[in-house]
CSV table of C-alpha atoms in Angstrom, one decimal:
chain,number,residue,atom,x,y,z
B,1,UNK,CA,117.0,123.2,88.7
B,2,UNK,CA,118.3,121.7,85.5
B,3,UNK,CA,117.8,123.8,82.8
B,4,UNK,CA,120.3,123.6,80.3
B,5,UNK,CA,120.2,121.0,77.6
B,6,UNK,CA,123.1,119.4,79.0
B,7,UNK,CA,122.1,119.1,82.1
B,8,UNK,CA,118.6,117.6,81.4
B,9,UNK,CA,120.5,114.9,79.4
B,10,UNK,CA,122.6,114.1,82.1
B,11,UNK,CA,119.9,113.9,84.4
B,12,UNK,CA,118.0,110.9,82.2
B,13,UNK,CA,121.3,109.6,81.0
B,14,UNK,CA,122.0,109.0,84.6
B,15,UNK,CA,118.7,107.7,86.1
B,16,UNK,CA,117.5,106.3,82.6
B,17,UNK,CA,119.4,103.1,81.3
B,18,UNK,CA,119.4,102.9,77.1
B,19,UNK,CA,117.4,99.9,77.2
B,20,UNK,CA,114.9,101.2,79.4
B,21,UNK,CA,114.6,104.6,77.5
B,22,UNK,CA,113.6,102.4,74.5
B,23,UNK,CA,110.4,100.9,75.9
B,24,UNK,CA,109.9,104.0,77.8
B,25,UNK,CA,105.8,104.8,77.9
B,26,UNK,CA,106.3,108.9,78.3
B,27,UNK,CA,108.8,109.4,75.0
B,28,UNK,CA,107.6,112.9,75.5
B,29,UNK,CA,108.7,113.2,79.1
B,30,UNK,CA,112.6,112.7,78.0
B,31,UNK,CA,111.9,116.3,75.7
B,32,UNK,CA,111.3,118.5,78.8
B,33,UNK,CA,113.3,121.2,78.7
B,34,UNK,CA,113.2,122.0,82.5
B,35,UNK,CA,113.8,119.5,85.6
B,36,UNK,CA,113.2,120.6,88.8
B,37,UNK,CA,114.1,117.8,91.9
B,38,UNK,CA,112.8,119.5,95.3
B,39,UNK,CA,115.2,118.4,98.1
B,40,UNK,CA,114.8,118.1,101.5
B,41,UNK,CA,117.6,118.7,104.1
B,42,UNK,CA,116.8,117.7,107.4
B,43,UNK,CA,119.7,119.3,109.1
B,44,UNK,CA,118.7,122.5,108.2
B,45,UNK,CA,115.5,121.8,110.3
B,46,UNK,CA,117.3,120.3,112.9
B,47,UNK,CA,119.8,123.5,113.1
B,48,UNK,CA,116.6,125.5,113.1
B,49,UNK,CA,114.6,123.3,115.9
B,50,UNK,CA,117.9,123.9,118.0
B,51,UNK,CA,117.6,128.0,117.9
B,52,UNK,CA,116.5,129.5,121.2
B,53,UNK,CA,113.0,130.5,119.8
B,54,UNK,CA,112.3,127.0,119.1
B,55,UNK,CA,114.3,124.7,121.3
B,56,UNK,CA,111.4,123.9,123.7
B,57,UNK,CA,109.9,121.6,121.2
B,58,UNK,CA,112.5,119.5,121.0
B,59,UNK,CA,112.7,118.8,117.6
B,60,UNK,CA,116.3,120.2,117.1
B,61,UNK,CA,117.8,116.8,119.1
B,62,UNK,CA,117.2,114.6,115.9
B,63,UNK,CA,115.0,113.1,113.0
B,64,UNK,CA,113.9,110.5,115.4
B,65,UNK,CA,112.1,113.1,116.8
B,66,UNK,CA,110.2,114.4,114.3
B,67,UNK,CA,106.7,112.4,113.5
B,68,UNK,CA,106.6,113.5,109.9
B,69,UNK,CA,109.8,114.8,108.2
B,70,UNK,CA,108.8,118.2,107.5
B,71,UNK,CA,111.9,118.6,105.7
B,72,UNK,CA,110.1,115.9,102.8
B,73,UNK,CA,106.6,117.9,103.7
B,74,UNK,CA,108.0,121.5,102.4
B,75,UNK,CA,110.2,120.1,99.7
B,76,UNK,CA,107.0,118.3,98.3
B,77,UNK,CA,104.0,121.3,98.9
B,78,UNK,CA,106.8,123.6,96.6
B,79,UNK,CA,106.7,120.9,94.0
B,80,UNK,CA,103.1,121.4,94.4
B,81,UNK,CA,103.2,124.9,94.0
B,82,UNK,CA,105.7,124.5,91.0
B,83,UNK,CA,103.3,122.6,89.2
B,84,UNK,CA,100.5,124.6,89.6
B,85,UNK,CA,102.7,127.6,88.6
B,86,UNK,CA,103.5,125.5,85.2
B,87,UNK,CA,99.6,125.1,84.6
B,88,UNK,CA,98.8,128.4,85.0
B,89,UNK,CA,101.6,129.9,82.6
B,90,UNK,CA,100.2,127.3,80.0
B,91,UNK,CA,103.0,124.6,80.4
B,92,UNK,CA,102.7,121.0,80.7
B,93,UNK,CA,104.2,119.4,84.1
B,94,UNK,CA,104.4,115.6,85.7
B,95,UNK,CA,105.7,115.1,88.8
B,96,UNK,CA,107.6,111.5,89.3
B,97,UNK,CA,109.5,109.9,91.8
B,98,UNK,CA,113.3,109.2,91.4
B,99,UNK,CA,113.3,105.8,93.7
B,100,UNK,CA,116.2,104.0,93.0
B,101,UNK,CA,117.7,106.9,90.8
B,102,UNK,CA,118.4,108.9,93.6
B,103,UNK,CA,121.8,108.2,94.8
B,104,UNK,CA,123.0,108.3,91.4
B,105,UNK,CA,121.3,111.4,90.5
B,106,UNK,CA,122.5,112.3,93.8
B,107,UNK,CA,126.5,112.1,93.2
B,108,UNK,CA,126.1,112.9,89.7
B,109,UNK,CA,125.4,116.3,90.7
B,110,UNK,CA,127.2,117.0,93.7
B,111,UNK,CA,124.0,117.2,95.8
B,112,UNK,CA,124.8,116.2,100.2
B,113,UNK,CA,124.2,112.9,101.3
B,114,UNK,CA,122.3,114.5,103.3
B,115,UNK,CA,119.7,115.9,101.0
B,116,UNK,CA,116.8,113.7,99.7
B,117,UNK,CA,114.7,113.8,96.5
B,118,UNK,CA,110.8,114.0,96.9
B,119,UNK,CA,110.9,113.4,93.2
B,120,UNK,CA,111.2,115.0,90.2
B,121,UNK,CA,109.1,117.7,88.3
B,122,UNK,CA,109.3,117.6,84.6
B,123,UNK,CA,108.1,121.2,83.0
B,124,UNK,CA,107.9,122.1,79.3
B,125,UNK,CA,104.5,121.9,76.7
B,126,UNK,CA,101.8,119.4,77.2
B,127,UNK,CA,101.9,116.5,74.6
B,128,UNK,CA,97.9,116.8,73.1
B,129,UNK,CA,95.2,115.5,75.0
B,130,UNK,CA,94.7,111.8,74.3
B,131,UNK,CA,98.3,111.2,73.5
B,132,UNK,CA,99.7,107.8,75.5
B,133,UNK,CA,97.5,108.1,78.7
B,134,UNK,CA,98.6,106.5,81.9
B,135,UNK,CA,97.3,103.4,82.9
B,136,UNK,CA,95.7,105.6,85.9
B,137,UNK,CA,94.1,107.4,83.3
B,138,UNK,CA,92.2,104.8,82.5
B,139,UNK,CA,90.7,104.3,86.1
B,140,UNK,CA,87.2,105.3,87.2
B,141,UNK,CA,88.3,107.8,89.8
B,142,UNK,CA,86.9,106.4,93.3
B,143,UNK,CA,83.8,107.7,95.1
B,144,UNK,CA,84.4,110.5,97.0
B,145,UNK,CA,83.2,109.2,100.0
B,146,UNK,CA,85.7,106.3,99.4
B,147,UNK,CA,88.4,109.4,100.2
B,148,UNK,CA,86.8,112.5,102.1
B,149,UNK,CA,85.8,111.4,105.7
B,150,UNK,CA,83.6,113.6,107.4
B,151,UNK,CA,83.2,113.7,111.5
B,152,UNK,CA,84.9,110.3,111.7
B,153,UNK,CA,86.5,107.7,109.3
């Protein structure tokens, strides 16, 4: 959780190089006055997965063993939850990834090699409505057959 002027402006002054801050399309985003970056530690599930209550499934004797990192799952459902938190209170939120930011934003900080980013959740007052769209905002949304599959695909 960054929070703290200084620590917000570290954050972009690390993943966000002057040149690209100057043609940045969210201007607004950089003025959040809260970051949130969900982490996922996979040790901590493996460590869990090894605990006598738990060992059977087999999941404590790697990643490899896992067929969806749950340890991404949780970390990204409470950036989820964050974000519908922020809309409720009345804040403005938008969640996006870190990609290549993350080891950078990773040693900056002092987080484990370990630990990986889902992304990044940007909370503070929502610019007003109309205000430099997305491209995705300008998308029809697709049929929602195109995305809910009923009793088979």
């Amino acid at each position: 959780v960054l929070d703290d002027p200084e620590a917000v402006a570290t954050y972009w002054d690390t993943s966000l190089s002057d040149d690209a801050r100057s043609s940045f399309a969210f201007p607004g985003l950089l003025g959040a006055p809260l970051l949130v970056v969900p982490f996922g530690l996979p040790g901590r599930y493996l460590d869990r997965y090894s605990e006598p209550d738990k060992v059977m499934t087999g999941l404590g004797d790697g990643k490899e063993c896992w067929s969806v990192p749950y340890w991404l799952v949780d970390a990204a459902f409470a950036a989820m939850a964050l974000q519908l938190l922020a809309v409720e209170l009345g804040l403005g939120c938008c969640f996006f990834g870190l990609f290549a930011q993350e080891t950078s934003i990773r040693e900056r900080f002092g987080i484990p090699d370990e630990a990986r980013a889902v992304g990044t959740v940007a909370i503070g007052y929502p610019e007003p409505v109309g205000e430099r769209p997305g491209q995705s905002a300008r998308r029809a949304r697709r049929p929602l057959e195109e995305v809910v599959h009923r009793g088979h695909w």
